[in-house]
Amino acid sequence: MSIFDYEDHEALGKVISVDTATVVVQVDDVESLRRLQVNRLAVLQSSLAGQHLIGVIQKITRTAIETKLEESEPDNMGVEEAFPEVNMLRVSLIGTLIDVIGTQRDVFRRTLETVPEIDANCFSLEGERLTQFMQVISSVSGDGQRLSLGNYTLDQDAEAFLNGNKLFQRHAVVVGSTGSGKSWTTARMLEQVAALSNANAIVFDIHGEYRSLTSEGFKHLRVAGPGDIEEQRGLGDGVIHLPYWLLSYEALLSMFVDRTDQNAPNQAMVMSRAIVEAKKAYLESGNHKEVMANFTIDSPIPFRIEDVKDKLEELNDEMVKGSSGKPVKGDFNGKLSRLIQRFASKTEDRRLGFLFPSGEESLAFEWLDHLVSLLMGGRAAQEKDQGGVKVVDFSEVPSDILPLILGMVARLIFSIQQWQTFESRHPIALFCDEAHLYIPQDINSSATDNSVKIFERVAKEGRKYGVGLVVISQRPAELNRTVVSQCSNVVAMRLTNGEDQSVVKRLLPDSLGSFGDLLPVLDTGEALVVGDATLLPTRIRVAKPINEPVSATIPFWDCWSDSDAENDLPSAVSSWRKQSLKS
């Protein structure tokens, strides 16, 4: 039995005009017209049995047509002018619901195999029928696993579902102006993911906003800060180091080599040789013959940064025998001084202690296995079921190298997925908070360029290796266009900037362009959801997460009105000096 079991008396009106994908419906009942709202869904009878056409109401019109009666007719003498009302809807057709295809029932397709006939009935879609239809749209049965964001704004009785498979298979972008509810929506999605028995996701938490998500299924990690390094905290404490040898060769160059230096080509060449020699020496000392036969400069092989620095200093001071037998400067003598200085400044920077750890632990050959297990193990693989959603706090990573570090983690995850067999590959999703900071459209540094290239590859190739992206930003216009173009799902909160609105509008079908006009008037916590996970552009009021993120807007006026409110300025000064923020 079809979910659209309408009776003729429930019809809003009849079709009076058809133009490709746009239909005009005349509504006879004024009360029915008053109940309707723009952007509400409507159902129209199809000319084919077993099918119903779905459309979006784009315009509601109530007009009075003046009809002037002939005064010359005796029967009309003294009769006032008549104004017949013509109540009309303009409906944009967006798809077809087919009752039965083979063994499948209630199948929605984004296609129009036919158009309504003149005088076909038009019905409003609301209540239980709307809920059932949206379950069809998200391909989720009532008893199955489902990703519920909240309720539809135009019908609070209908629960809004998304198809979890298509949301992460085809990537998603969550955008919204500051204070629109972007972090709230992300937290809601994360809680739905964390509730699954074998969830696997990583959150790049740039400002520590998601540390409040403490319900079952979450695991909290943080990149080591100066305080953690002083107290020698490690993986067992939920503190992770990301040593330099995990960086690709290009990433190492972007950190140490100044591209504007006239000796940059020589420096890059010498660095590559020194790194390969250091990795080879490590493998030989550990008797890792099976790895040594095929390793490259980008292979994740530990090496001592001191060995590279020593080699650079040796070449920088090298004297060789000349043709006359007298010592002369070597090919690189004096040309590596600035490179050596940058090595010293980076490796001695306390803020980068997580990148250049002083201990031997991170140089162990098995150390990478422990890190990968901690970051990428699904919930079922985590010890004591600590959670499959790993929230990694990057708040103490210096902003100038943040793109480099996040690019390193993304590359690590993508590479591990790539080098697994299809049968053993467990999918993982990356939630990239504040993505405009490290996946921007305008590249202003080599570190950012390196990060963008990695995320572009993940966006383009991640699906076949089981890596999903959820890109989160308050400025969609500043996001890398290649990455955004690969996101087939958009969750857009309120956007007031015209450029940002244009990015979302370009993702809408031409027939639904009016949906984009809602972006600046969405309420806080309201979202416009578009893409493969829902098939239809949908306006949703996002439900409150169990634990709200620590990103609520500070109430300026209330704080200023509180005579007892205080701030701890000395502690802030101390934290700034120590480069470590401790709650």
CSV table of N, CA and C in Angstrom, one decimal, residues 182-183 186 190 200-211 213 218-223 240 242 371 374-376 388-397 402-414 428-439 451-452 454-456 458-459 467-473 483 549:
chain,number,residue,atom,x,y,z
A,182,LYS,N,26.4,26.2,14.5
A,182,LYS,CA,27.3,25.2,13.7
A,182,LYS,C,27.9,24.2,14.6
A,183,SER,N,28.5,24.5,15.7
A,183,SER,CA,29.1,23.6,16.6
A,183,SER,C,28.0,22.7,17.3
A,186,THR,N,27.2,20.1,14.8
A,186,THR,CA,28.3,19.1,14.7
A,186,THR,C,28.2,18.2,15.9
A,190,LEU,N,27.9,14.1,15.9
A,190,LEU,CA,28.9,13.3,16.6
A,190,LEU,C,28.3,12.3,17.6
A,200,ASN,N,33.8,5.0,14.1
A,200,ASN,CA,35.2,5.3,13.9
A,200,ASN,C,35.3,6.7,13.3
A,201,ALA,N,35.7,7.7,14.1
A,201,ALA,CA,35.8,9.1,13.6
A,201,ALA,C,36.8,9.8,14.4
A,202,ILE,N,37.4,10.8,13.7
A,202,ILE,CA,38.3,11.7,14.4
A,202,ILE,C,37.9,13.2,14.2
A,203,VAL,N,37.9,13.9,15.3
A,203,VAL,CA,37.5,15.3,15.3
A,203,VAL,C,38.7,16.2,15.4
A,204,PHE,N,39.0,17.0,14.5
A,204,PHE,CA,40.1,18.0,14.6
A,204,PHE,C,39.5,19.2,15.4
A,205,ASP,N,39.7,19.2,16.7
A,205,ASP,CA,39.2,20.2,17.6
A,205,ASP,C,40.2,21.4,17.7
A,206,ILE,N,40.0,22.4,17.0
A,206,ILE,CA,41.0,23.5,16.9
A,206,ILE,C,41.0,24.4,18.2
A,207,HIS,N,39.9,24.6,18.8
A,207,HIS,CA,39.8,25.5,19.9
A,207,HIS,C,39.4,24.8,21.2
A,208,GLY,N,39.3,23.5,21.2
A,208,GLY,CA,38.9,22.8,22.4
A,208,GLY,C,37.4,22.9,22.7
A,209,GLU,N,36.6,23.1,21.7
A,209,GLU,CA,35.2,23.3,21.8
A,209,GLU,C,34.5,22.0,22.2
A,210,TYR,N,35.0,20.9,21.8
A,210,TYR,CA,34.3,19.6,21.9
A,210,TYR,C,34.7,18.8,23.1
A,211,ARG,N,35.5,19.4,24.0
A,211,ARG,CA,35.9,18.7,25.2
A,211,ARG,C,34.8,18.3,26.1
A,213,LEU,N,32.0,16.9,25.2
A,213,LEU,CA,31.3,15.7,24.8
A,213,LEU,C,31.9,14.5,25.5
A,218,PHE,N,32.9,8.4,23.3
A,218,PHE,CA,33.9,9.5,23.0
A,218,PHE,C,35.2,9.2,23.7
A,219,LYS,N,36.3,9.5,23.0
A,219,LYS,CA,37.6,9.4,23.6
A,219,LYS,C,38.3,10.7,23.3
A,220,HIS,N,38.9,11.3,24.4
A,220,HIS,CA,39.5,12.6,24.2
A,220,HIS,C,41.1,12.5,24.2
A,221,LEU,N,41.7,13.1,23.2
A,221,LEU,CA,43.1,13.2,23.1
A,221,LEU,C,43.5,14.6,22.9
A,222,ARG,N,44.8,14.9,23.1
A,222,ARG,CA,45.3,16.2,22.8
A,222,ARG,C,46.7,16.2,22.4
A,223,VAL,N,47.1,17.1,21.5
A,223,VAL,CA,48.5,17.2,21.1
A,223,VAL,C,49.3,17.8,22.2
A,240,ILE,N,49.3,13.0,22.7
A,240,ILE,CA,50.0,12.5,21.6
A,240,ILE,C,51.1,13.4,21.1
A,242,LEU,N,53.5,14.1,17.7
A,242,LEU,CA,53.5,13.9,16.2
A,242,LEU,C,54.9,14.2,15.7
A,371,LEU,N,50.4,4.6,17.9
A,371,LEU,CA,49.7,5.8,17.5
A,371,LEU,C,48.5,5.6,16.6
A,374,LEU,N,45.6,4.0,18.4
A,374,LEU,CA,44.9,5.0,19.2
A,374,LEU,C,44.0,5.9,18.4
A,375,LEU,N,44.5,6.4,17.2
A,375,LEU,CA,43.8,7.3,16.4
A,375,LEU,C,42.7,6.6,15.5
A,376,MET,N,43.0,5.5,15.0
A,376,MET,CA,42.2,4.9,14.0
A,376,MET,C,41.4,3.6,14.4
A,388,GLY,N,34.7,5.3,20.0
A,388,GLY,CA,35.2,5.3,18.6
A,388,GLY,C,35.3,6.6,18.0
A,389,VAL,N,34.8,7.7,18.7
A,389,VAL,CA,34.9,9.1,18.2
A,389,VAL,C,36.0,9.7,19.0
A,390,LYS,N,37.2,9.9,18.3
A,390,LYS,CA,38.3,10.5,19.0
A,390,LYS,C,38.4,12.0,18.8
A,391,VAL,N,38.2,12.7,19.8
A,391,VAL,CA,38.3,14.2,19.8
A,391,VAL,C,39.7,14.6,20.1
A,392,VAL,N,40.4,15.1,19.1
A,392,VAL,CA,41.8,15.5,19.3
A,392,VAL,C,41.9,17.0,19.4
A,393,ASP,N,42.4,17.5,20.5
A,393,ASP,CA,42.5,18.9,20.8
A,393,ASP,C,43.8,19.4,20.2
A,394,PHE,N,43.7,20.3,19.3
A,394,PHE,CA,44.9,20.9,18.6
A,394,PHE,C,45.1,22.4,19.1
A,395,SER,N,44.5,22.8,20.2
A,395,SER,CA,44.5,24.2,20.6
A,395,SER,C,45.8,24.7,21.0
A,396,GLU,N,46.8,23.8,21.4
A,396,GLU,CA,48.1,24.3,21.8
A,396,GLU,C,49.1,24.2,20.7
A,397,VAL,N,48.7,23.9,19.4
A,397,VAL,CA,49.6,23.8,18.3
A,397,VAL,C,49.7,25.3,17.7
A,402,LEU,N,49.9,25.0,12.1
A,402,LEU,CA,48.7,24.2,12.2
A,402,LEU,C,48.4,23.5,10.9
A,403,PRO,N,48.4,24.2,9.8
A,403,PRO,CA,48.1,23.5,8.5
A,403,PRO,C,49.0,22.3,8.3
A,404,LEU,N,50.3,22.5,8.6
A,404,LEU,CA,51.3,21.4,8.4
A,404,LEU,C,51.0,20.2,9.2
A,405,ILE,N,50.6,20.4,10.5
A,405,ILE,CA,50.3,19.3,11.4
A,405,ILE,C,49.0,18.6,11.1
A,406,LEU,N,48.0,19.3,10.7
A,406,LEU,CA,46.7,18.7,10.4
A,406,LEU,C,46.9,18.0,9.1
A,407,GLY,N,47.7,18.5,8.1
A,407,GLY,CA,47.9,17.8,6.9
A,407,GLY,C,48.7,16.5,7.1
A,408,MET,N,49.6,16.5,8.1
A,408,MET,CA,50.3,15.3,8.5
A,408,MET,C,49.4,14.2,9.0
A,409,VAL,N,48.4,14.6,9.9
A,409,VAL,CA,47.5,13.6,10.4
A,409,VAL,C,46.6,13.1,9.3
A,410,ALA,N,46.1,14.0,8.5
A,410,ALA,CA,45.2,13.5,7.4
A,410,ALA,C,45.9,12.6,6.4
A,411,ARG,N,47.2,12.9,6.1
A,411,ARG,CA,48.0,12.0,5.3
A,411,ARG,C,48.2,10.7,5.9
A,412,LEU,N,48.5,10.7,7.2
A,412,LEU,CA,48.7,9.4,8.0
A,412,LEU,C,47.5,8.5,7.9
A,413,ILE,N,46.3,9.1,8.1
A,413,ILE,CA,45.1,8.3,8.1
A,413,ILE,C,44.8,7.8,6.7
A,414,PHE,N,44.9,8.7,5.7
A,414,PHE,CA,44.7,8.3,4.3
A,414,PHE,C,45.6,7.2,3.9
A,428,ILE,N,36.4,5.4,8.2
A,428,ILE,CA,36.7,6.4,9.2
A,428,ILE,C,36.3,7.8,8.7
A,429,ALA,N,35.8,8.6,9.5
A,429,ALA,CA,35.4,10.0,9.1
A,429,ALA,C,36.2,11.0,9.8
A,430,LEU,N,36.6,12.1,9.1
A,430,LEU,CA,37.4,13.2,9.6
A,430,LEU,C,36.5,14.4,9.7
A,431,PHE,N,36.2,14.9,10.9
A,431,PHE,CA,35.5,16.1,11.2
A,431,PHE,C,36.5,17.3,11.3
A,432,CYS,N,36.5,18.1,10.3
A,432,CYS,CA,37.5,19.2,10.2
A,432,CYS,C,37.0,20.5,10.7
A,433,ASP,N,37.1,20.8,11.9
A,433,ASP,CA,36.5,22.0,12.5
A,433,ASP,C,37.4,23.2,12.1
A,434,GLU,N,36.8,24.4,11.9
A,434,GLU,CA,37.5,25.6,11.4
A,434,GLU,C,38.4,25.3,10.2
A,435,ALA,N,37.8,24.7,9.2
A,435,ALA,CA,38.6,24.2,8.1
A,435,ALA,C,39.2,25.3,7.2
A,436,HIS,N,38.6,26.5,7.3
A,436,HIS,CA,39.1,27.6,6.5
A,436,HIS,C,40.6,28.0,6.9
A,437,LEU,N,41.0,27.5,8.1
A,437,LEU,CA,42.3,27.8,8.6
A,437,LEU,C,43.4,27.0,7.9
A,438,TYR,N,43.0,25.8,7.5
A,438,TYR,CA,44.0,24.9,6.9
A,438,TYR,C,43.6,24.2,5.6
A,439,ILE,N,42.4,24.5,5.1
A,439,ILE,CA,42.0,24.1,3.7
A,439,ILE,C,41.4,25.4,3.0
A,451,SER,N,49.2,21.3,3.1
A,451,SER,CA,47.9,20.8,3.7
A,451,SER,C,46.8,20.7,2.7
A,452,VAL,N,46.6,21.8,1.9
A,452,VAL,CA,45.5,21.8,0.9
A,452,VAL,C,45.7,20.6,-0.1
A,454,ILE,N,46.9,17.7,0.4
A,454,ILE,CA,46.6,16.4,1.1
A,454,ILE,C,45.1,16.3,1.2
A,455,PHE,N,44.4,17.4,1.6
A,455,PHE,CA,43.0,17.3,1.8
A,455,PHE,C,42.2,17.3,0.5
A,456,GLU,N,42.8,17.8,-0.6
A,456,GLU,CA,42.2,17.7,-1.9
A,456,GLU,C,42.2,16.2,-2.3
A,458,VAL,N,42.3,13.6,-0.3
A,458,VAL,CA,41.3,12.9,0.5
A,458,VAL,C,39.9,13.1,0.0
A,459,ALA,N,39.6,14.3,-0.4
A,459,ALA,CA,38.3,14.6,-0.9
A,459,ALA,C,38.0,13.9,-2.2
A,467,VAL,N,37.5,6.8,3.6
A,467,VAL,CA,37.8,8.0,4.4
A,467,VAL,C,36.7,9.0,4.0
A,468,GLY,N,35.9,9.4,5.0
A,468,GLY,CA,34.9,10.4,4.8
A,468,GLY,C,35.3,11.8,5.4
A,469,LEU,N,34.9,12.9,4.8
A,469,LEU,CA,35.3,14.2,5.2
A,469,LEU,C,34.0,14.9,5.6
A,470,VAL,N,34.0,15.6,6.8
A,470,VAL,CA,33.0,16.6,7.2
A,470,VAL,C,33.7,17.9,7.4
A,471,VAL,N,33.6,18.8,6.5
A,471,VAL,CA,34.3,20.1,6.5
A,471,VAL,C,33.4,21.1,7.2
A,472,ILE,N,33.9,21.7,8.3
A,472,ILE,CA,33.1,22.6,9.1
A,472,ILE,C,33.8,24.0,9.1
A,473,SER,N,33.0,25.0,8.8
A,473,SER,CA,33.6,26.4,8.6
A,473,SER,C,32.5,27.5,8.8
A,483,VAL,N,37.8,21.0,-2.7
A,483,VAL,CA,37.3,20.2,-1.6
A,483,VAL,C,35.8,20.4,-1.4
A,549,PRO,N,28.6,21.8,23.1
A,549,PRO,CA,30.0,22.2,22.9
A,549,PRO,C,30.3,23.5,23.7
